[in-house]
Amino acid sequence: MERRPLGEARARGRRRMRHAVASSVALALLAVSAGASSSGRPVVVIDPGHDLRANSETEPIGPGSSTRKIKDGGGTHGVVSGLREADLNLAVSLRLRALLERAGIEVVMTRARTAGTSIGNVARARIANRARARLFLRVHADGSTDPSVRGTHTLYPAYHRGWTDDVYAQSRRAAGLVQRALRSSLGFPDRGLQERSDFTGFNWANVPVILVEMGFMTNPTEDRLLSTNAYQRRAAVGLCRGTLRFLGRPVSACG
């Protein structure tokens, strides 16, 4: 078989990846167009972190910035279960979607399956912006080189004039409500709230945005629990309660 030069093969691989990512973004934006205009209900955009494959391309950390970050490093995995973070994030997010829809919330997902190359964080933020989401909820699990580190924490954007100043206060409020509800539901140690200025998905968001780290998949105890249906449901219930409290809605639909 004729072998193509290595440089040409790599270029073709990058083109295929860009095409796959563009297709994923287009499908997500079609879903937004269909969902955001169908009713007057509040919209929540759920963003299950990562995807099947990482994305080593870079993007600006904020609008107009010359600083660039990798689009997606690929996430972590369970040290005991072997479960990929992308799969855990999606499993909890799908449960959360069902609970929020039962509560009368319109839900848009940045992805509904784990099957491709991550679209990156600018694209995720643009989905939330286009949906005019009341909350852009990013669902993740954490990792550490120290297996003893554990706990739940929630991140929100640091104040940055021109980027996050219009969503800072509401994002911080949402972070506090969701963190309390999620920690109570899971029962993991409370690692509190953290401001981040270096998250591309925060800096490009024009709507309130938070990122939850449910627990540490590198901790054997939390990994074993998060890999079970029971704790994935607990995580979804906690996220549902925190989200509905932020929206001023009754939490009874969360269970």
PDB file of C-alpha atoms in Angstrom:
ATOM      1  CA  MET A   1       0.000   0.000   0.000  1.00  0.00           C
ATOM      2  CA  GLU A   2       1.286   3.456  -0.891  1.00  0.00           C
ATOM      3  CA  ARG A   3       2.162   5.493   2.223  1.00  0.00           C
ATOM      4  CA  ARG A   4       1.429   9.207   2.293  1.00  0.00           C
ATOM      5  CA  PRO A   5       3.983  11.601   3.835  1.00  0.00           C
ATOM      6  CA  LEU A   6       3.533  11.931   7.606  1.00  0.00           C
ATOM      7  CA  GLY A   7       2.883  15.688   7.408  1.00  0.00           C
ATOM      8  CA  GLU A   8       0.106  15.185   4.881  1.00  0.00           C
ATOM      9  CA  ALA A   9      -1.483  12.449   6.994  1.00  0.00           C
ATOM     10  CA  ARG A  10      -1.464  14.688  10.051  1.00  0.00           C
ATOM     11  CA  ALA A  11      -3.020  17.551   8.080  1.00  0.00           C
ATOM     12  CA  ARG A  12      -5.789  15.275   6.844  1.00  0.00           C
ATOM     13  CA  GLY A  13      -6.377  14.119  10.435  1.00  0.00           C
ATOM     14  CA  ARG A  14      -6.721  17.722  11.621  1.00  0.00           C
ATOM     15  CA  ARG A  15      -9.174  18.482   8.813  1.00  0.00           C
ATOM     16  CA  ARG A  16     -11.285  15.463   9.745  1.00  0.00           C
ATOM     17  CA  MET A  17     -11.304  16.538  13.393  1.00  0.00           C
ATOM     18  CA  ARG A  18     -12.353  20.098  12.503  1.00  0.00           C
ATOM     19  CA  HIS A  19     -15.146  18.753  10.302  1.00  0.00           C
ATOM     20  CA  ALA A  20     -16.407  16.469  13.086  1.00  0.00           C
ATOM     21  CA  VAL A  21     -16.334  19.285  15.638  1.00  0.00           C
ATOM     22  CA  ALA A  22     -18.114  21.671  13.265  1.00  0.00           C
ATOM     23  CA  SER A  23     -20.822  19.087  12.693  1.00  0.00           C
ATOM     24  CA  SER A  24     -21.295  18.620  16.443  1.00  0.00           C
ATOM     25  CA  VAL A  25     -21.612  22.380  16.973  1.00  0.00           C
ATOM     26  CA  ALA A  26     -24.139  22.682  14.141  1.00  0.00           C
ATOM     27  CA  LEU A  27     -26.299  19.911  15.616  1.00  0.00           C
ATOM     28  CA  ALA A  28     -26.178  21.511  19.059  1.00  0.00           C
ATOM     29  CA  LEU A  29     -27.171  24.909  17.679  1.00  0.00           C
ATOM     30  CA  LEU A  30     -30.086  23.344  15.810  1.00  0.00           C
ATOM     31  CA  ALA A  31     -31.263  21.886  19.100  1.00  0.00           C
ATOM     32  CA  VAL A  32     -31.010  25.329  20.709  1.00  0.00           C
ATOM     33  CA  SER A  33     -33.048  26.932  17.936  1.00  0.00           C
ATOM     34  CA  ALA A  34     -35.719  24.291  18.294  1.00  0.00           C
ATOM     35  CA  GLY A  35     -35.845  24.377  22.100  1.00  0.00           C
ATOM     36  CA  ALA A  36     -35.340  27.967  23.104  1.00  0.00           C
ATOM     37  CA  SER A  37     -38.193  29.408  21.030  1.00  0.00           C
ATOM     38  CA  SER A  38     -40.886  26.804  21.703  1.00  0.00           C
ATOM     39  CA  SER A  39     -42.157  28.231  25.005  1.00  0.00           C
ATOM     40  CA  GLY A  40     -41.792  30.977  27.525  1.00  0.00           C
ATOM     41  CA  ARG A  41     -40.293  28.610  30.090  1.00  0.00           C
ATOM     42  CA  PRO A  42     -36.870  29.371  31.589  1.00  0.00           C
ATOM     43  CA  VAL A  43     -34.002  27.708  29.745  1.00  0.00           C
ATOM     44  CA  VAL A  44     -31.153  25.873  31.445  1.00  0.00           C
ATOM     45  CA  VAL A  45     -28.213  24.725  29.340  1.00  0.00           C
ATOM     46  CA  ILE A  46     -26.577  21.590  30.739  1.00  0.00           C
ATOM     47  CA  ASP A  47     -22.998  21.025  29.629  1.00  0.00           C
ATOM     48  CA  PRO A  48     -21.693  17.499  30.311  1.00  0.00           C
ATOM     49  CA  GLY A  49     -17.954  18.103  30.376  1.00  0.00           C
ATOM     50  CA  HIS A  50     -15.597  16.585  27.776  1.00  0.00           C
ATOM     51  CA  ASP A  51     -16.464  13.951  25.154  1.00  0.00           C
ATOM     52  CA  LEU A  52     -15.072  10.725  23.740  1.00  0.00           C
ATOM     53  CA  ARG A  53     -11.878  12.400  22.536  1.00  0.00           C
ATOM     54  CA  ALA A  54      -9.839  15.388  23.694  1.00  0.00           C
ATOM     55  CA  ASN A  55      -9.323  18.383  21.419  1.00  0.00           C
ATOM     56  CA  SER A  56      -5.748  19.696  21.251  1.00  0.00           C
ATOM     57  CA  GLU A  57      -6.606  22.733  19.138  1.00  0.00           C
ATOM     58  CA  THR A  58      -6.471  26.099  20.921  1.00  0.00           C
ATOM     59  CA  GLU A  59      -8.898  28.993  21.284  1.00  0.00           C
ATOM     60  CA  PRO A  60      -8.768  32.496  22.858  1.00  0.00           C
ATOM     61  CA  ILE A  61      -9.297  32.463  26.613  1.00  0.00           C
ATOM     62  CA  GLY A  62     -11.691  35.400  26.238  1.00  0.00           C
ATOM     63  CA  PRO A  63     -13.085  37.691  23.513  1.00  0.00           C
ATOM     64  CA  GLY A  64     -10.258  39.628  21.902  1.00  0.00           C
ATOM     65  CA  SER A  65      -7.565  37.929  23.989  1.00  0.00           C
ATOM     66  CA  SER A  66      -4.204  36.906  22.547  1.00  0.00           C
ATOM     67  CA  THR A  67      -3.902  34.243  25.257  1.00  0.00           C
ATOM     68  CA  ARG A  68      -4.972  30.854  23.982  1.00  0.00           C
ATOM     69  CA  LYS A  69      -5.803  27.606  25.757  1.00  0.00           C
ATOM     70  CA  ILE A  70      -6.321  24.054  24.602  1.00  0.00           C
ATOM     71  CA  LYS A  71      -9.965  23.363  23.793  1.00  0.00           C
ATOM     72  CA  ASP A  72     -10.291  20.212  25.895  1.00  0.00           C
ATOM     73  CA  GLY A  73      -7.697  18.086  27.678  1.00  0.00           C
ATOM     74  CA  GLY A  74      -9.984  15.067  27.848  1.00  0.00           C
ATOM     75  CA  GLY A  75     -10.882  14.822  31.535  1.00  0.00           C
ATOM     76  CA  THR A  76      -9.996  12.182  34.109  1.00  0.00           C
ATOM     77  CA  HIS A  77     -11.176   8.636  34.890  1.00  0.00           C
ATOM     78  CA  GLY A  78     -12.032   6.491  37.880  1.00  0.00           C
ATOM     79  CA  VAL A  79      -9.042   4.897  39.624  1.00  0.00           C
ATOM     80  CA  VAL A  80     -11.160   1.928  40.715  1.00  0.00           C
ATOM     81  CA  SER A  81     -14.086   1.848  38.303  1.00  0.00           C
ATOM     82  CA  GLY A  82     -12.182   2.871  35.159  1.00  0.00           C
ATOM     83  CA  LEU A  83     -15.202   5.003  34.268  1.00  0.00           C
ATOM     84  CA  ARG A  84     -14.364   7.935  31.997  1.00  0.00           C
ATOM     85  CA  GLU A  85     -15.256  11.354  33.324  1.00  0.00           C
ATOM     86  CA  ALA A  86     -17.069  12.151  30.073  1.00  0.00           C
ATOM     87  CA  ASP A  87     -19.386   9.178  30.612  1.00  0.00           C
ATOM     88  CA  LEU A  88     -20.056  10.050  34.262  1.00  0.00           C
ATOM     89  CA  ASN A  89     -20.785  13.671  33.378  1.00  0.00           C
ATOM     90  CA  LEU A  90     -23.259  12.619  30.711  1.00  0.00           C
ATOM     91  CA  ALA A  91     -25.006  10.017  32.874  1.00  0.00           C
ATOM     92  CA  VAL A  92     -25.670  12.596  35.601  1.00  0.00           C
ATOM     93  CA  SER A  93     -26.629  15.274  33.071  1.00  0.00           C
ATOM     94  CA  LEU A  94     -29.239  13.073  31.388  1.00  0.00           C
ATOM     95  CA  ARG A  95     -30.813  12.323  34.763  1.00  0.00           C
ATOM     96  CA  LEU A  96     -30.740  16.036  35.573  1.00  0.00           C
ATOM     97  CA  ARG A  97     -32.413  16.901  32.281  1.00  0.00           C
ATOM     98  CA  ALA A  98     -35.327  14.587  33.072  1.00  0.00           C
ATOM     99  CA  LEU A  99     -35.787  16.108  36.538  1.00  0.00           C
ATOM    100  CA  LEU A 100     -35.665  19.701  35.293  1.00  0.00           C
ATOM    101  CA  GLU A 101     -38.069  19.014  32.444  1.00  0.00           C
ATOM    102  CA  ARG A 102     -40.482  17.464  34.928  1.00  0.00           C
ATOM    103  CA  ALA A 103     -40.240  20.726  36.875  1.00  0.00           C
ATOM    104  CA  GLY A 104     -41.243  22.711  33.785  1.00  0.00           C
ATOM    105  CA  ILE A 105     -37.775  23.902  32.770  1.00  0.00           C
ATOM    106  CA  GLU A 106     -36.683  23.955  29.147  1.00  0.00           C
ATOM    107  CA  VAL A 107     -33.355  22.136  28.855  1.00  0.00           C
ATOM    108  CA  VAL A 108     -30.714  22.386  26.148  1.00  0.00           C
ATOM    109  CA  MET A 109     -27.789  19.941  26.193  1.00  0.00           C
ATOM    110  CA  THR A 110     -24.404  20.794  24.693  1.00  0.00           C
ATOM    111  CA  ARG A 111     -24.146  17.075  23.955  1.00  0.00           C
ATOM    112  CA  ALA A 112     -26.446  14.092  24.496  1.00  0.00           C
ATOM    113  CA  ARG A 113     -23.980  11.285  23.811  1.00  0.00           C
ATOM    114  CA  THR A 114     -20.286  10.492  24.206  1.00  0.00           C
ATOM    115  CA  ALA A 115     -19.226   9.848  20.662  1.00  0.00           C
ATOM    116  CA  GLY A 116     -16.809  12.369  19.177  1.00  0.00           C
ATOM    117  CA  THR A 117     -14.144  15.029  19.572  1.00  0.00           C
ATOM    118  CA  SER A 118     -14.908  17.707  22.139  1.00  0.00           C
ATOM    119  CA  ILE A 119     -16.264  20.885  20.579  1.00  0.00           C
ATOM    120  CA  GLY A 120     -14.269  23.086  22.970  1.00  0.00           C
ATOM    121  CA  ASN A 121     -15.350  25.718  25.449  1.00  0.00           C
ATOM    122  CA  VAL A 122     -16.075  28.706  23.214  1.00  0.00           C
ATOM    123  CA  ALA A 123     -18.595  26.602  21.304  1.00  0.00           C
ATOM    124  CA  ARG A 124     -20.213  25.419  24.545  1.00  0.00           C
ATOM    125  CA  ALA A 125     -20.571  28.996  25.798  1.00  0.00           C
ATOM    126  CA  ARG A 126     -22.050  30.103  22.480  1.00  0.00           C
ATOM    127  CA  ILE A 127     -24.740  27.421  22.761  1.00  0.00           C
ATOM    128  CA  ALA A 128     -25.727  28.839  26.152  1.00  0.00           C
ATOM    129  CA  ASN A 129     -25.587  32.417  24.856  1.00  0.00           C
ATOM    130  CA  ARG A 130     -27.782  31.645  21.878  1.00  0.00           C
ATOM    131  CA  ALA A 131     -30.313  29.892  24.118  1.00  0.00           C
ATOM    132  CA  ARG A 132     -30.364  32.951  26.407  1.00  0.00           C
ATOM    133  CA  ALA A 133     -30.051  30.512  29.273  1.00  0.00           C
ATOM    134  CA  ARG A 134     -31.042  31.511  32.773  1.00  0.00           C
ATOM    135  CA  LEU A 135     -28.197  29.238  33.848  1.00  0.00           C
ATOM    136  CA  PHE A 136     -25.323  27.577  32.006  1.00  0.00           C
ATOM    137  CA  LEU A 137     -24.591  24.553  34.207  1.00  0.00           C
ATOM    138  CA  ARG A 138     -21.344  22.723  33.477  1.00  0.00           C
ATOM    139  CA  VAL A 139     -21.132  19.222  34.958  1.00  0.00           C
ATOM    140  CA  HIS A 140     -17.696  17.756  35.749  1.00  0.00           C
ATOM    141  CA  ALA A 141     -15.803  15.480  38.127  1.00  0.00           C
ATOM    142  CA  ASP A 142     -12.329  16.206  39.421  1.00  0.00           C
ATOM    143  CA  GLY A 143      -8.942  14.531  39.519  1.00  0.00           C
ATOM    144  CA  SER A 144      -5.768  14.880  41.586  1.00  0.00           C
ATOM    145  CA  THR A 145      -2.324  13.331  41.801  1.00  0.00           C
ATOM    146  CA  ASP A 146      -3.082  12.782  45.499  1.00  0.00           C
ATOM    147  CA  PRO A 147      -5.636   9.940  45.861  1.00  0.00           C
ATOM    148  CA  SER A 148      -6.602  11.119  49.358  1.00  0.00           C
ATOM    149  CA  VAL A 149      -8.038  14.397  48.029  1.00  0.00           C
ATOM    150  CA  ARG A 150     -11.830  14.333  47.910  1.00  0.00           C
ATOM    151  CA  GLY A 151     -14.913  16.519  48.080  1.00  0.00           C
ATOM    152  CA  THR A 152     -17.402  18.580  46.089  1.00  0.00           C
ATOM    153  CA  HIS A 153     -16.770  22.131  44.936  1.00  0.00           C
ATOM    154  CA  THR A 154     -18.278  24.632  42.529  1.00  0.00           C
ATOM    155  CA  LEU A 155     -16.501  27.185  40.380  1.00  0.00           C
ATOM    156  CA  TYR A 156     -17.749  30.475  38.978  1.00  0.00           C
ATOM    157  CA  PRO A 157     -16.183  33.247  36.872  1.00  0.00           C
ATOM    158  CA  ALA A 158     -13.939  35.847  38.438  1.00  0.00           C
ATOM    159  CA  TYR A 159     -14.894  39.465  37.809  1.00  0.00           C
ATOM    160  CA  HIS A 160     -13.382  40.752  34.568  1.00  0.00           C
ATOM    161  CA  ARG A 161     -14.648  43.986  33.030  1.00  0.00           C
ATOM    162  CA  GLY A 162     -15.885  43.400  29.492  1.00  0.00           C
ATOM    163  CA  TRP A 163     -16.017  39.619  29.900  1.00  0.00           C
ATOM    164  CA  THR A 164     -17.822  38.548  33.062  1.00  0.00           C
ATOM    165  CA  ASP A 165     -18.916  41.760  34.787  1.00  0.00           C
ATOM    166  CA  ASP A 166     -22.498  41.329  33.553  1.00  0.00           C
ATOM    167  CA  VAL A 167     -22.856  37.744  34.830  1.00  0.00           C
ATOM    168  CA  TYR A 168     -20.548  37.746  37.857  1.00  0.00           C
ATOM    169  CA  ALA A 169     -23.092  38.391  40.632  1.00  0.00           C
ATOM    170  CA  GLN A 170     -25.700  35.915  39.399  1.00  0.00           C
ATOM    171  CA  SER A 171     -23.047  33.271  38.692  1.00  0.00           C
ATOM    172  CA  ARG A 172     -21.725  33.600  42.242  1.00  0.00           C
ATOM    173  CA  ARG A 173     -25.239  33.344  43.655  1.00  0.00           C
ATOM    174  CA  ALA A 174     -25.966  30.240  41.564  1.00  0.00           C
ATOM    175  CA  ALA A 175     -22.677  28.654  42.637  1.00  0.00           C
ATOM    176  CA  GLY A 176     -23.541  29.017  46.309  1.00  0.00           C
ATOM    177  CA  LEU A 177     -27.024  27.546  45.941  1.00  0.00           C
ATOM    178  CA  VAL A 178     -25.944  24.635  43.754  1.00  0.00           C
ATOM    179  CA  GLN A 179     -22.893  23.837  45.891  1.00  0.00           C
ATOM    180  CA  ARG A 180     -24.974  23.593  49.062  1.00  0.00           C
ATOM    181  CA  ALA A 181     -27.608  21.399  47.437  1.00  0.00           C
ATOM    182  CA  LEU A 182     -25.123  19.107  45.676  1.00  0.00           C
ATOM    183  CA  ARG A 183     -22.901  18.646  48.721  1.00  0.00           C
ATOM    184  CA  SER A 184     -25.934  17.872  50.874  1.00  0.00           C
ATOM    185  CA  SER A 185     -27.199  15.307  48.380  1.00  0.00           C
ATOM    186  CA  LEU A 186     -23.873  13.525  47.857  1.00  0.00           C
ATOM    187  CA  GLY A 187     -22.547  13.810  51.392  1.00  0.00           C
ATOM    188  CA  PHE A 188     -18.977  14.368  50.236  1.00  0.00           C
ATOM    189  CA  PRO A 189     -16.674  16.870  52.018  1.00  0.00           C
ATOM    190  CA  ASP A 190     -17.449  20.514  51.237  1.00  0.00           C
ATOM    191  CA  ARG A 191     -14.597  22.127  49.301  1.00  0.00           C
ATOM    192  CA  GLY A 192     -16.602  25.321  48.858  1.00  0.00           C
ATOM    193  CA  LEU A 193     -16.584  27.828  46.022  1.00  0.00           C
ATOM    194  CA  GLN A 194     -13.753  29.016  43.800  1.00  0.00           C
ATOM    195  CA  GLU A 195     -13.466  31.939  41.400  1.00  0.00           C
ATOM    196  CA  ARG A 196     -11.620  31.233  38.155  1.00  0.00           C
ATOM    197  CA  SER A 197     -10.358  33.812  35.686  1.00  0.00           C
ATOM    198  CA  ASP A 198      -8.735  31.272  33.359  1.00  0.00           C
ATOM    199  CA  PHE A 199     -11.782  29.266  32.215  1.00  0.00           C
ATOM    200  CA  THR A 200     -12.541  29.921  28.569  1.00  0.00           C
ATOM    201  CA  GLY A 201     -16.113  28.700  28.966  1.00  0.00           C
ATOM    202  CA  PHE A 202     -16.665  31.303  31.691  1.00  0.00           C
ATOM    203  CA  ASN A 203     -15.087  34.230  29.877  1.00  0.00           C
ATOM    204  CA  TRP A 204     -17.122  33.695  26.705  1.00  0.00           C
ATOM    205  CA  ALA A 205     -20.455  33.238  28.489  1.00  0.00           C
ATOM    206  CA  ASN A 206     -22.998  36.065  28.378  1.00  0.00           C
ATOM    207  CA  VAL A 207     -25.301  34.241  30.798  1.00  0.00           C
ATOM    208  CA  PRO A 208     -24.845  33.112  34.435  1.00  0.00           C
ATOM    209  CA  VAL A 209     -22.440  30.182  34.414  1.00  0.00           C
ATOM    210  CA  ILE A 210     -21.023  27.741  36.954  1.00  0.00           C
ATOM    211  CA  LEU A 211     -18.993  24.538  36.831  1.00  0.00           C
ATOM    212  CA  VAL A 212     -19.576  21.817  39.405  1.00  0.00           C
ATOM    213  CA  GLU A 213     -16.931  19.277  40.358  1.00  0.00           C
ATOM    214  CA  MET A 214     -19.080  16.501  41.818  1.00  0.00           C
ATOM    215  CA  GLY A 215     -16.218  14.610  43.428  1.00  0.00           C
ATOM    216  CA  PHE A 216     -12.767  13.207  42.784  1.00  0.00           C
ATOM    217  CA  MET A 217     -12.592  10.196  40.483  1.00  0.00           C
ATOM    218  CA  THR A 218      -8.986   9.791  41.616  1.00  0.00           C
ATOM    219  CA  ASN A 219     -10.203   9.099  45.160  1.00  0.00           C
ATOM    220  CA  PRO A 220     -11.169   5.418  45.542  1.00  0.00           C
ATOM    221  CA  THR A 221     -14.124   6.126  47.859  1.00  0.00           C
ATOM    222  CA  GLU A 222     -15.721   8.821  45.714  1.00  0.00           C
ATOM    223  CA  ASP A 223     -14.987   6.943  42.492  1.00  0.00           C
ATOM    224  CA  ARG A 224     -16.735   3.792  43.748  1.00  0.00           C
ATOM    225  CA  LEU A 225     -19.789   5.799  44.791  1.00  0.00           C
ATOM    226  CA  LEU A 226     -20.025   8.018  41.701  1.00  0.00           C
ATOM    227  CA  SER A 227     -19.880   4.974  39.430  1.00  0.00           C
ATOM    228  CA  THR A 228     -23.179   3.676  40.910  1.00  0.00           C
ATOM    229  CA  ASN A 229     -26.665   4.502  39.690  1.00  0.00           C
ATOM    230  CA  ALA A 230     -27.670   5.511  43.220  1.00  0.00           C
ATOM    231  CA  TYR A 231     -25.022   8.222  43.525  1.00  0.00           C
ATOM    232  CA  GLN A 232     -25.484   9.439  39.967  1.00  0.00           C
ATOM    233  CA  ARG A 233     -29.129   9.954  40.867  1.00  0.00           C
ATOM    234  CA  ARG A 234     -28.099  11.730  44.079  1.00  0.00           C
ATOM    235  CA  ALA A 235     -25.890  14.068  42.061  1.00  0.00           C
ATOM    236  CA  ALA A 236     -28.720  14.825  39.636  1.00  0.00           C
ATOM    237  CA  VAL A 237     -31.157  15.499  42.490  1.00  0.00           C
ATOM    238  CA  GLY A 238     -28.726  17.876  44.185  1.00  0.00           C
ATOM    239  CA  LEU A 239     -28.058  19.748  40.947  1.00  0.00           C
ATOM    240  CA  CYS A 240     -31.786  19.934  40.272  1.00  0.00           C
ATOM    241  CA  ARG A 241     -32.558  21.372  43.717  1.00  0.00           C
ATOM    242  CA  GLY A 242     -29.807  23.966  43.501  1.00  0.00           C
ATOM    243  CA  THR A 243     -30.845  25.011  40.007  1.00  0.00           C
ATOM    244  CA  LEU A 244     -34.521  25.364  40.900  1.00  0.00           C
ATOM    245  CA  ARG A 245     -33.664  27.404  43.996  1.00  0.00           C
ATOM    246  CA  PHE A 246     -31.627  29.726  41.804  1.00  0.00           C
ATOM    247  CA  LEU A 247     -34.602  30.059  39.446  1.00  0.00           C
ATOM    248  CA  GLY A 248     -37.016  30.639  42.335  1.00  0.00           C
ATOM    249  CA  ARG A 249     -38.937  27.442  41.604  1.00  0.00           C
ATOM    250  CA  PRO A 250     -40.228  24.737  44.017  1.00  0.00           C
ATOM    251  CA  VAL A 251     -37.777  21.845  44.394  1.00  0.00           C
ATOM    252  CA  SER A 252     -40.402  19.147  44.958  1.00  0.00           C
ATOM    253  CA  ALA A 253     -40.073  17.888  41.365  1.00  0.00           C
ATOM    254  CA  CYS A 254     -36.460  16.905  42.055  1.00  0.00           C
ATOM    255  CA  GLY A 255     -37.438  14.110  44.429  1.00  0.00           C
TER     256      GLY A 255
END
